[in-house]
Amino acid sequence: MLMWNQVYDPFNNIWLSALVAAIPILLFIVLLTVLKIKGHIAGLITAIVACLIAIFVYGMPASKAVWSGLYGVLAGLYPVASIVVFAIFLYKLTVKTGKFDIIKESITSMSPDKRIQVIIVAYCFGCFLEGAAGFGAPVAITAVILVGLGFQPIKAAGLCLVANIAGGSYGAMGIPVVTPSVLTGLDPLDVAVRTTYIIPFISFLLPFLLVFLVDGMKGIRETFKTVFVAALTFSVVQWLTLRFVGAELVDILAASITLIVLYIYLKPKQEHSARQLVNAWSPFIFLTILVIIFSKVTFENLILSFPIPTLNGMINKVPPVVGDVVPFGAVFNVDIFSSTTSAIIYACIITIIVFRIKGSVISSAFWETIRELIIPIATICAVLAFAYICNYSGMSSTLGLAFASTGSLFPLFSPILGWIGVFLTGSVVNSGSLFAPLQTITANQIGISQAGMVASNIIGGDMAKMLSPQSIAVAAAAVGLTGKESEILKFTIKISLIFLVIVGIVNLLIYSF
């Protein structure tokens, strides 16, 4: 099988090439928002168009283009779809056993005010889950909890997606910071510190924005003190942790301490005993403990690895995207025993055993989950198919090189690379793996901080989490809005773009003056 070197500028004009490379992204947005085509159909059409561009414009061998798409489908099934399936299944077990009623009452007892509930669930608990699990689980779980509390599905999904940016830069035990840092030979703590120039300030504003989205300025005026307490606690703990500890525990610490402070401040009168509350919340406690354990313990010898034909080691990344020619790996790994998916499955099993759930209830919950998620899973797979085609063909890198060519204005555009990376892959980690080398190469060429540009890639990527097709599909699946992804996208797209512009301007001021 022949090696193939990626091509980044097929038209010998980087901006013209970038315009063509952007077609799949723009097409997907238009199909969803203007033509209102359902997510799985829009994703499939986009994947086909991306494949054609890869073959006929970038010169990618057809077999490699097709296998790139198939690899994306596999990645959509595992770990993304598998996480969503078992997270929803765990939630349904709590509903069918009556435990969710106690969970709901424990939240409403802290405050019956929906404006405060969104801070407790989407902002605090969502960030806690992001720090422990990541990969779609926080949005899926918090969105269904908000629906259970009486929020409209679209608003529940949108609020949880927006709230997710509080911890999205550091999810799953800090790997969005650690992975690109290790990849580029930078100190993870240095990169974490660089994110404090922007993220804690966004985290401070976020609770006010969430309340505004629920009830406008009236809501902010009426809940100001409580929201201020949450915002200040969270952002200060986040800043201190990033400055002096690192990214690994920042989400868990910021969320946990904020929940404790809110509990003390609100002085709720619980209707249930501490034992009943722990019992009801235990499925999510089990989940958190297991995810934390498996973030530190991996059974590498038991991971099943499947090299992708025609792709693995058969495509080269070439300069200037990387310093030297580097083979592009393509191995589908299935971690049966120590992944986020397996942690959720174990939490489900322990929940079943502890609560002695009957087989009929288990079967009902599982098949109900599968029936509800068939189309969302198809959407996730289609979205990742076009994302993987863009990555392996070099289209994603074309967009990166276009922005890297802006010279002294690069700090303004650096976060956009992270934004594009997350839009395409749904993951801040994957965005860092895709663009961190280019960020450091460009930073070195124009004489600015390499750690700063990797940090801006992370921050910009975080701003895209609320509208990446993968995230939208997960949120839609969680709240039963399959086929209405465009409505969720409309809720989040303006917010994402506004934050991205703010991040870009602040980044330019920090690194150019």
Short mmCIF file of C-alpha atoms in Angstrom, two decimals:
data_model
loop_
_atom_site.label_atom_id
_atom_site.label_comp_id
_atom_site.label_asym_id
_atom_site.label_seq_id
_atom_site.Cartn_x
_atom_site.Cartn_y
_atom_site.Cartn_z
CA MET A 1 0.00 0.00 0.00
CA LEU A 2 1.43 3.37 -1.06
CA MET A 3 2.30 6.19 1.32
CA TRP A 4 0.56 9.50 0.72
CA ASN A 5 1.79 12.92 1.82
CA GLN A 6 -0.85 15.38 2.90
CA VAL A 7 -1.37 18.40 0.66
CA TYR A 8 -2.25 21.68 2.36
CA ASP A 9 -2.37 24.21 -0.46
CA PRO A 10 -3.81 22.54 -3.58
CA PHE A 11 -4.43 25.90 -5.33
CA ASN A 12 -1.04 27.46 -4.46
CA ASN A 13 -3.00 30.18 -2.70
CA ILE A 14 -3.54 29.40 0.95
CA TRP A 15 -6.66 31.52 1.35
CA LEU A 16 -8.33 30.08 -1.76
CA SER A 17 -7.43 26.59 -0.54
CA ALA A 18 -8.82 27.47 2.90
CA LEU A 19 -12.07 28.65 1.34
CA VAL A 20 -12.51 25.26 -0.31
CA ALA A 21 -11.45 23.44 2.87
CA ALA A 22 -14.14 25.33 4.79
CA ILE A 23 -16.92 24.10 2.49
CA PRO A 24 -17.84 21.04 4.63
CA ILE A 25 -18.11 23.14 7.79
CA LEU A 26 -20.16 25.87 6.13
CA LEU A 27 -22.32 23.30 4.34
CA PHE A 28 -23.18 21.51 7.57
CA ILE A 29 -24.20 24.75 9.27
CA VAL A 30 -26.35 25.80 6.29
CA LEU A 31 -28.01 22.38 6.05
CA LEU A 32 -28.94 22.51 9.72
CA THR A 33 -29.92 26.14 10.19
CA VAL A 34 -31.15 27.37 6.80
CA LEU A 35 -32.49 24.23 5.16
CA LYS A 36 -33.44 22.64 8.51
CA ILE A 37 -32.32 19.18 7.43
CA LYS A 38 -32.15 16.57 10.19
CA GLY A 39 -28.74 16.04 11.75
CA HIS A 40 -28.02 12.54 10.48
CA ILE A 41 -28.94 13.48 6.90
CA ALA A 42 -26.97 16.74 7.08
CA GLY A 43 -23.98 14.85 8.45
CA LEU A 44 -24.15 12.22 5.71
CA ILE A 45 -24.37 14.84 2.94
CA THR A 46 -21.45 16.75 4.46
CA ALA A 47 -19.37 13.56 4.74
CA ILE A 48 -19.95 12.80 1.05
CA VAL A 49 -19.00 16.34 -0.01
CA ALA A 50 -15.89 16.25 2.21
CA CYS A 51 -14.91 12.92 0.66
CA LEU A 52 -15.26 14.30 -2.86
CA ILE A 53 -13.17 17.38 -2.02
CA ALA A 54 -10.52 15.18 -0.43
CA ILE A 55 -10.27 12.98 -3.53
CA PHE A 56 -10.63 15.49 -6.36
CA VAL A 57 -9.09 18.63 -4.84
CA TYR A 58 -6.54 17.30 -2.37
CA GLY A 59 -5.59 14.25 -4.39
CA MET A 60 -6.25 11.86 -1.53
CA PRO A 61 -6.52 8.24 -2.72
CA ALA A 62 -10.17 7.20 -2.73
CA SER A 63 -9.55 4.20 -0.50
CA LYS A 64 -7.93 6.40 2.14
CA ALA A 65 -10.75 8.94 1.97
CA VAL A 66 -13.38 6.21 2.42
CA TRP A 67 -11.50 4.56 5.27
CA SER A 68 -11.10 7.97 6.96
CA GLY A 69 -14.88 8.28 6.97
CA LEU A 70 -15.31 4.72 8.25
CA TYR A 71 -12.78 5.41 11.00
CA GLY A 72 -14.89 8.40 12.00
CA VAL A 73 -17.98 6.17 12.14
CA LEU A 74 -16.16 3.77 14.45
CA ALA A 75 -15.06 6.66 16.67
CA GLY A 76 -18.67 7.82 16.72
CA LEU A 77 -19.82 4.43 17.97
CA TYR A 78 -17.03 4.18 20.52
CA PRO A 79 -16.40 6.03 22.73
CA VAL A 80 -18.86 8.85 21.93
CA ALA A 81 -22.16 7.02 21.35
CA SER A 82 -21.36 4.35 23.94
CA ILE A 83 -20.90 7.04 26.60
CA VAL A 84 -24.23 8.64 25.74
CA VAL A 85 -26.09 5.30 25.67
CA PHE A 86 -24.94 4.16 29.09
CA ALA A 87 -25.18 7.63 30.66
CA ILE A 88 -28.84 7.81 29.61
CA PHE A 89 -29.36 4.20 30.71
CA LEU A 90 -27.98 5.07 34.16
CA TYR A 91 -30.31 8.04 34.34
CA LYS A 92 -33.30 5.89 33.37
CA LEU A 93 -32.44 3.40 36.11
CA THR A 94 -32.63 6.23 38.66
CA VAL A 95 -36.00 7.28 37.24
CA LYS A 96 -37.52 3.80 37.19
CA THR A 97 -36.39 3.07 40.76
CA GLY A 98 -37.77 6.36 42.06
CA LYS A 99 -34.32 7.62 43.06
CA PHE A 100 -34.48 10.53 40.64
CA ASP A 101 -37.46 11.95 42.52
CA ILE A 102 -35.25 12.28 45.59
CA ILE A 103 -32.43 13.77 43.48
CA LYS A 104 -34.87 16.30 42.08
CA GLU A 105 -36.21 17.15 45.53
CA SER A 106 -32.67 17.56 46.90
CA ILE A 107 -31.96 20.13 44.18
CA THR A 108 -35.28 21.96 44.54
CA SER A 109 -34.84 22.05 48.33
CA MET A 110 -31.60 24.00 47.83
CA SER A 111 -33.68 26.41 45.81
CA PRO A 112 -37.11 26.08 44.17
CA ASP A 113 -36.02 28.90 41.84
CA LYS A 114 -35.24 27.53 38.35
CA ARG A 115 -32.73 30.33 37.84
CA ILE A 116 -30.68 29.00 40.75
CA GLN A 117 -31.28 25.38 39.78
CA VAL A 118 -29.56 25.94 36.45
CA ILE A 119 -26.49 27.19 38.34
CA ILE A 120 -26.52 24.14 40.63
CA VAL A 121 -27.08 21.55 37.90
CA ALA A 122 -25.65 22.90 34.62
CA TYR A 123 -22.84 25.09 35.98
CA CYS A 124 -21.65 23.26 39.11
CA PHE A 125 -22.66 19.63 38.72
CA GLY A 126 -22.00 19.79 34.97
CA CYS A 127 -18.47 21.06 35.58
CA PHE A 128 -17.93 18.37 38.21
CA LEU A 129 -18.90 15.68 35.69
CA GLU A 130 -16.75 17.36 33.04
CA GLY A 131 -13.76 17.11 35.34
CA ALA A 132 -14.47 13.48 36.16
CA ALA A 133 -15.73 12.10 32.85
CA GLY A 134 -15.94 14.53 29.93
CA PHE A 135 -16.63 13.21 26.42
CA GLY A 136 -20.32 14.17 26.31
CA ALA A 137 -21.38 12.64 29.62
CA PRO A 138 -21.77 15.99 31.49
CA VAL A 139 -24.14 17.51 28.92
CA ALA A 140 -26.12 14.28 28.55
CA ILE A 141 -26.63 13.81 32.29
CA THR A 142 -27.27 17.43 33.31
CA ALA A 143 -29.64 18.06 30.41
CA VAL A 144 -31.91 15.16 31.39
CA ILE A 145 -31.81 16.32 35.01
CA LEU A 146 -32.97 19.81 33.96
CA VAL A 147 -35.76 18.30 31.87
CA GLY A 148 -36.73 16.26 34.93
CA LEU A 149 -36.85 19.51 36.92
CA GLY A 150 -39.34 20.97 34.44
CA PHE A 151 -37.16 22.83 31.94
CA GLN A 152 -38.19 22.79 28.29
CA PRO A 153 -35.99 20.32 26.37
CA ILE A 154 -34.45 22.87 23.97
CA LYS A 155 -33.66 25.28 26.77
CA ALA A 156 -32.28 22.47 28.95
CA ALA A 157 -29.98 21.29 26.17
CA GLY A 158 -28.87 24.82 25.27
CA LEU A 159 -28.21 25.87 28.85
CA CYS A 160 -26.10 22.78 29.56
CA LEU A 161 -24.09 23.27 26.38
CA VAL A 162 -23.39 26.89 27.26
CA ALA A 163 -22.56 26.03 30.89
CA ASN A 164 -20.13 23.35 29.74
CA ILE A 165 -17.52 25.95 28.73
CA ALA A 166 -16.85 26.65 32.43
CA GLY A 167 -14.95 23.38 32.64
CA GLY A 168 -14.52 22.33 29.03
CA SER A 169 -10.90 23.45 28.83
CA TYR A 170 -9.91 21.00 31.58
CA GLY A 171 -12.35 18.10 31.25
CA ALA A 172 -11.60 14.49 32.07
CA MET A 173 -8.84 15.17 34.59
CA GLY A 174 -7.06 17.94 32.67
CA ILE A 175 -6.22 16.01 29.51
CA PRO A 176 -7.17 18.91 27.16
CA VAL A 177 -4.18 20.75 28.68
CA VAL A 178 -1.85 17.82 29.33
CA THR A 179 -2.14 16.15 25.90
CA PRO A 180 -1.14 19.11 23.65
CA SER A 181 1.51 20.15 26.19
CA VAL A 182 3.18 16.75 26.10
CA LEU A 183 2.78 16.60 22.31
CA THR A 184 4.69 19.89 21.89
CA GLY A 185 7.20 19.43 24.73
CA LEU A 186 5.74 22.22 26.89
CA ASP A 187 5.18 22.30 30.65
CA PRO A 188 1.47 21.50 31.32
CA LEU A 189 1.45 23.84 34.33
CA ASP A 190 2.78 26.69 32.17
CA VAL A 191 0.02 26.09 29.62
CA ALA A 192 -2.57 25.86 32.43
CA VAL A 193 -1.38 29.19 33.86
CA ARG A 194 -1.73 30.83 30.43
CA THR A 195 -5.41 29.84 30.32
CA THR A 196 -6.03 31.85 33.52
CA TYR A 197 -5.71 35.07 31.53
CA ILE A 198 -9.18 34.46 30.12
CA ILE A 199 -11.07 31.38 31.36
CA PRO A 200 -11.73 32.39 35.03
CA PHE A 201 -13.22 35.68 33.83
CA ILE A 202 -15.54 33.81 31.46
CA SER A 203 -16.39 31.41 34.29
CA PHE A 204 -17.33 34.43 36.43
CA LEU A 205 -19.64 35.84 33.76
CA LEU A 206 -21.20 32.50 32.86
CA PRO A 207 -23.69 32.14 35.79
CA PHE A 208 -25.06 35.61 35.04
CA LEU A 209 -25.42 34.64 31.37
CA LEU A 210 -27.23 31.41 32.29
CA VAL A 211 -29.69 33.27 34.50
CA PHE A 212 -30.19 35.85 31.75
CA LEU A 213 -31.00 33.05 29.28
CA VAL A 214 -33.60 31.71 31.72
CA ASP A 215 -35.23 34.97 32.82
CA GLY A 216 -33.52 38.02 31.31
CA MET A 217 -32.27 41.02 33.29
CA LYS A 218 -35.14 40.62 35.74
CA GLY A 219 -33.72 37.23 36.69
CA ILE A 220 -30.25 38.66 37.27
CA ARG A 221 -31.60 41.45 39.49
CA GLU A 222 -33.66 39.06 41.61
CA THR A 223 -30.94 36.43 42.06
CA PHE A 224 -27.86 38.63 41.97
CA LYS A 225 -26.42 37.82 45.41
CA THR A 226 -26.67 34.04 44.99
CA VAL A 227 -25.32 34.13 41.45
CA PHE A 228 -22.48 36.40 42.53
CA VAL A 229 -21.52 33.99 45.34
CA ALA A 230 -21.43 31.08 42.88
CA ALA A 231 -19.54 33.02 40.20
CA LEU A 232 -16.93 34.44 42.56
CA THR A 233 -16.31 31.14 44.36
CA PHE A 234 -15.99 29.13 41.18
CA SER A 235 -13.73 31.57 39.32
CA VAL A 236 -11.41 32.20 42.30
CA VAL A 237 -10.97 28.48 43.01
CA GLN A 238 -10.43 27.86 39.31
CA TRP A 239 -7.79 30.61 39.06
CA LEU A 240 -5.90 29.48 42.17
CA THR A 241 -5.94 25.81 41.19
CA LEU A 242 -4.68 26.50 37.67
CA ARG A 243 -1.97 28.81 38.96
CA PHE A 244 -0.56 26.60 41.67
CA VAL A 245 -1.76 23.02 41.14
CA GLY A 246 -2.50 22.44 37.45
CA ALA A 247 -5.41 21.43 35.25
CA GLU A 248 -6.01 17.88 36.46
CA LEU A 249 -8.34 18.62 39.40
CA VAL A 250 -9.50 22.15 38.63
CA ASP A 251 -13.02 21.24 37.48
CA ILE A 252 -13.69 18.91 40.39
CA LEU A 253 -12.35 21.36 42.98
CA ALA A 254 -14.06 24.46 41.56
CA ALA A 255 -17.41 22.70 41.19
CA SER A 256 -17.29 20.90 44.56
CA ILE A 257 -16.29 23.95 46.58
CA THR A 258 -18.89 26.11 44.82
CA LEU A 259 -21.63 23.56 45.61
CA ILE A 260 -20.56 23.49 49.27
CA VAL A 261 -20.49 27.30 49.50
CA LEU A 262 -23.92 27.53 47.85
CA TYR A 263 -25.31 24.94 50.26
CA ILE A 264 -24.05 26.92 53.24
CA TYR A 265 -25.26 30.21 51.76
CA LEU A 266 -28.75 28.96 50.83
CA LYS A 267 -29.28 27.00 54.10
CA PRO A 268 -31.75 24.53 52.58
CA LYS A 269 -34.13 22.43 54.66
CA GLN A 270 -33.82 18.94 53.27
CA GLU A 271 -36.93 16.73 53.26
CA HIS A 272 -34.79 13.62 53.27
CA SER A 273 -32.11 12.29 55.60
CA ALA A 274 -28.44 12.35 54.65
CA ARG A 275 -28.59 8.57 54.19
CA GLN A 276 -31.52 8.84 51.76
CA LEU A 277 -29.75 11.58 49.79
CA VAL A 278 -26.52 9.62 49.51
CA ASN A 279 -28.52 6.55 48.50
CA ALA A 280 -30.37 8.44 45.76
CA TRP A 281 -27.24 10.15 44.42
CA SER A 282 -25.16 6.96 44.69
CA PRO A 283 -25.33 6.03 40.97
CA PHE A 284 -23.58 9.31 40.13
CA ILE A 285 -21.26 8.95 43.10
CA PHE A 286 -20.28 5.49 41.85
CA LEU A 287 -19.75 6.95 38.38
CA THR A 288 -17.53 9.77 39.62
CA ILE A 289 -15.36 7.51 41.78
CA LEU A 290 -14.90 4.99 38.97
CA VAL A 291 -14.02 7.63 36.38
CA ILE A 292 -11.46 9.19 38.71
CA ILE A 293 -9.93 5.76 39.37
CA PHE A 294 -9.71 4.89 35.69
CA SER A 295 -8.19 8.27 34.88
CA LYS A 296 -5.19 7.06 36.88
CA VAL A 297 -5.34 3.29 36.29
CA THR A 298 -5.36 1.90 32.76
CA PHE A 299 -5.17 -1.77 31.80
CA GLU A 300 -3.09 -1.14 28.70
CA ASN A 301 -2.48 -4.83 28.04
CA LEU A 302 -6.23 -5.37 27.78
CA ILE A 303 -6.93 -2.59 25.26
CA LEU A 304 -8.01 -4.01 21.91
CA SER A 305 -6.30 -2.21 19.01
CA PHE A 306 -7.40 -2.34 15.38
CA PRO A 307 -5.16 -0.54 12.85
CA ILE A 308 -7.26 1.08 10.13
CA PRO A 309 -6.43 -0.32 6.65
CA THR A 310 -4.73 2.09 4.19
CA LEU A 311 -4.56 4.80 6.92
CA ASN A 312 -2.42 3.78 9.88
CA GLY A 313 1.12 4.98 9.22
CA MET A 314 0.31 5.34 5.50
CA ILE A 315 -0.35 9.10 5.51
CA ASN A 316 2.36 11.61 6.31
CA LYS A 317 1.92 14.97 7.99
CA VAL A 318 4.51 17.24 6.45
CA PRO A 319 6.02 20.70 7.16
CA PRO A 320 4.98 23.39 7.87
CA VAL A 321 2.20 21.77 9.89
CA VAL A 322 4.85 19.74 11.74
CA GLY A 323 8.59 20.24 12.11
CA ASP A 324 9.49 17.00 10.29
CA VAL A 325 7.58 14.43 8.28
CA VAL A 326 5.42 12.45 10.74
CA PRO A 327 3.30 9.38 9.92
CA PHE A 328 -0.35 9.90 10.86
CA GLY A 329 -1.53 7.09 13.14
CA ALA A 330 -4.97 5.55 12.73
CA VAL A 331 -5.64 2.86 15.31
CA PHE A 332 -9.12 2.17 16.68
CA ASN A 333 -8.68 1.35 20.36
CA VAL A 334 -11.35 -0.31 22.47
CA ASP A 335 -10.61 -0.06 26.18
CA ILE A 336 -13.02 -2.60 27.63
CA PHE A 337 -11.99 -2.30 31.25
CA SER A 338 -10.81 1.22 32.10
CA SER A 339 -12.45 3.78 29.81
CA THR A 340 -15.15 6.34 30.56
CA THR A 341 -17.64 4.00 28.87
CA SER A 342 -16.64 1.07 31.06
CA ALA A 343 -16.79 3.29 34.17
CA ILE A 344 -20.40 4.18 33.33
CA ILE A 345 -21.22 0.52 32.66
CA TYR A 346 -19.72 -0.47 36.02
CA ALA A 347 -21.75 2.28 37.69
CA CYS A 348 -24.88 0.84 36.05
CA ILE A 349 -24.01 -2.68 37.24
CA ILE A 350 -23.29 -1.54 40.81
CA THR A 351 -26.53 0.46 40.80
CA ILE A 352 -28.47 -2.60 39.66
CA ILE A 353 -26.90 -4.73 42.39
CA VAL A 354 -27.23 -2.19 45.22
CA PHE A 355 -30.85 -1.31 44.40
CA ARG A 356 -31.74 -4.92 43.47
CA ILE A 357 -33.39 -3.81 40.27
CA LYS A 358 -35.55 -6.44 38.59
CA GLY A 359 -34.61 -7.86 35.20
CA SER A 360 -37.81 -6.53 33.62
CA VAL A 361 -36.96 -2.98 34.74
CA ILE A 362 -33.40 -3.30 33.45
CA SER A 363 -34.59 -4.61 30.09
CA SER A 364 -37.24 -1.89 29.80
CA ALA A 365 -34.74 0.87 30.59
CA PHE A 366 -32.09 -0.47 28.23
CA TRP A 367 -34.27 -1.02 25.16
CA GLU A 368 -36.06 2.26 25.76
CA THR A 369 -32.65 3.93 25.67
CA ILE A 370 -31.60 2.15 22.47
CA ARG A 371 -34.84 3.03 20.67
CA GLU A 372 -34.48 6.69 21.60
CA LEU A 373 -30.84 6.90 20.53
CA ILE A 374 -30.75 5.08 17.17
CA ILE A 375 -31.04 8.27 15.10
CA PRO A 376 -28.79 10.35 17.39
CA ILE A 377 -26.11 7.68 17.10
CA ALA A 378 -26.41 7.86 13.31
CA THR A 379 -25.97 11.64 13.56
CA ILE A 380 -22.86 11.32 15.74
CA CYS A 381 -21.31 8.78 13.34
CA ALA A 382 -22.04 10.91 10.26
CA VAL A 383 -20.59 14.02 11.91
CA LEU A 384 -17.37 12.26 12.91
CA ALA A 385 -17.09 10.72 9.44
CA PHE A 386 -16.79 14.15 7.81
CA ALA A 387 -14.54 15.36 10.64
CA TYR A 388 -12.09 12.49 10.15
CA ILE A 389 -12.06 12.98 6.38
CA CYS A 390 -11.18 16.66 6.93
CA ASN A 391 -8.39 15.73 9.34
CA TYR A 392 -6.78 12.92 7.36
CA SER A 393 -7.05 14.68 3.99
CA GLY A 394 -5.28 17.79 5.33
CA MET A 395 -8.26 20.12 4.94
CA SER A 396 -8.20 20.97 8.65
CA SER A 397 -4.51 21.86 8.42
CA THR A 398 -5.19 24.08 5.41
CA LEU A 399 -7.46 26.21 7.60
CA GLY A 400 -4.75 26.27 10.25
CA LEU A 401 -2.05 27.39 7.83
CA ALA A 402 -4.27 30.17 6.48
CA PHE A 403 -4.64 31.69 9.93
CA ALA A 404 -0.98 31.04 10.73
CA SER A 405 -0.06 33.21 7.74
CA THR A 406 -1.49 36.32 9.41
CA GLY A 407 1.85 37.16 11.08
CA SER A 408 1.63 39.62 13.96
CA LEU A 409 -2.17 39.27 13.99
CA PHE A 410 -1.86 35.53 14.64
CA PRO A 411 -2.81 35.82 18.36
CA LEU A 412 -6.18 37.15 17.21
CA PHE A 413 -6.76 34.10 15.02
CA SER A 414 -5.02 31.48 17.15
CA PRO A 415 -8.19 30.69 19.18
CA ILE A 416 -10.09 30.23 15.90
CA LEU A 417 -7.87 27.24 15.12
CA GLY A 418 -8.93 25.63 18.40
CA TRP A 419 -12.55 26.55 17.63
CA ILE A 420 -12.36 24.89 14.20
CA GLY A 421 -10.65 21.85 15.69
CA VAL A 422 -13.41 21.30 18.24
CA PHE A 423 -16.12 22.00 15.69
CA LEU A 424 -14.65 19.24 13.54
CA THR A 425 -13.78 16.71 16.24
CA GLY A 426 -16.08 17.59 19.15
CA SER A 427 -13.13 17.39 21.53
CA VAL A 428 -10.73 19.97 22.97
CA VAL A 429 -8.20 17.15 23.33
CA ASN A 430 -8.43 16.22 19.66
CA SER A 431 -8.28 19.87 18.64
CA GLY A 432 -5.06 20.22 20.61
CA SER A 433 -3.59 17.14 18.99
CA LEU A 434 -4.55 18.52 15.59
CA PHE A 435 -3.35 22.12 15.90
CA ALA A 436 -0.96 22.43 18.88
CA PRO A 437 2.14 21.64 16.76
CA LEU A 438 1.14 24.31 14.23
CA GLN A 439 0.47 26.78 17.06
CA THR A 440 3.97 26.30 18.50
CA ILE A 441 5.70 26.44 15.10
CA THR A 442 3.95 29.69 14.21
CA ALA A 443 4.54 31.18 17.66
CA ASN A 444 8.26 30.41 17.36
CA GLN A 445 8.42 32.01 13.90
CA ILE A 446 6.85 35.31 15.01
CA GLY A 447 8.53 35.39 18.44
CA ILE A 448 5.63 34.99 20.89
CA SER A 449 4.86 32.51 23.65
CA GLN A 450 4.42 28.92 22.45
CA ALA A 451 2.63 28.00 25.68
CA GLY A 452 0.36 31.00 25.19
CA MET A 453 -0.68 29.90 21.72
CA VAL A 454 -1.34 26.32 22.84
CA ALA A 455 -3.41 27.77 25.68
CA SER A 456 -5.35 29.94 23.24
CA ASN A 457 -6.00 26.83 21.11
CA ILE A 458 -7.51 25.19 24.19
CA ILE A 459 -9.58 28.25 25.09
CA GLY A 460 -10.85 28.79 21.55
CA GLY A 461 -11.75 25.11 21.35
CA ASP A 462 -13.71 25.37 24.57
CA MET A 463 -15.84 28.12 23.02
CA ALA A 464 -16.84 25.71 20.24
CA LYS A 465 -18.01 22.89 22.50
CA MET A 466 -21.50 24.36 22.73
CA LEU A 467 -22.06 24.13 18.96
CA SER A 468 -19.87 21.32 17.69
CA PRO A 469 -22.07 18.88 15.76
CA GLN A 470 -21.03 16.07 18.09
CA SER A 471 -22.07 18.04 21.19
CA ILE A 472 -25.34 19.13 19.58
CA ALA A 473 -26.13 15.50 18.67
CA VAL A 474 -25.41 14.34 22.23
CA ALA A 475 -27.58 17.09 23.74
CA ALA A 476 -30.43 16.41 21.31
CA ALA A 477 -30.27 12.70 22.10
CA ALA A 478 -30.31 13.32 25.84
CA VAL A 479 -33.49 15.43 25.85
CA GLY A 480 -35.37 13.61 23.08
CA LEU A 481 -34.97 16.25 20.38
CA THR A 482 -33.64 14.04 17.62
CA GLY A 483 -34.15 15.80 14.29
CA LYS A 484 -34.29 19.23 15.94
CA GLU A 485 -30.56 19.81 16.21
CA SER A 486 -30.93 23.09 14.30
CA GLU A 487 -33.02 24.58 17.12
CA ILE A 488 -30.31 23.82 19.66
CA LEU A 489 -27.65 25.21 17.32
CA LYS A 490 -29.59 28.47 17.01
CA PHE A 491 -29.60 28.70 20.81
CA THR A 492 -25.83 28.39 21.10
CA ILE A 493 -24.20 29.72 17.92
CA LYS A 494 -24.40 33.45 18.70
CA ILE A 495 -23.06 32.91 22.22
CA SER A 496 -20.17 30.81 20.94
CA LEU A 497 -19.17 33.37 18.32
CA ILE A 498 -19.39 36.30 20.76
CA PHE A 499 -17.15 34.51 23.24
CA LEU A 500 -14.74 33.56 20.44
CA VAL A 501 -14.41 37.21 19.35
CA ILE A 502 -13.79 38.31 22.95
CA VAL A 503 -11.16 35.59 23.43
CA GLY A 504 -9.42 36.57 20.18
CA ILE A 505 -9.27 40.27 21.08
CA VAL A 506 -8.00 39.59 24.61
CA ASN A 507 -5.44 37.17 23.20
CA LEU A 508 -4.21 39.82 20.74
CA LEU A 509 -3.89 42.39 23.53
CA ILE A 510 -1.95 39.97 25.74
CA TYR A 511 0.52 38.66 23.18
CA SER A 512 0.95 41.50 20.70
CA PHE A 513 1.34 44.57 22.88
#
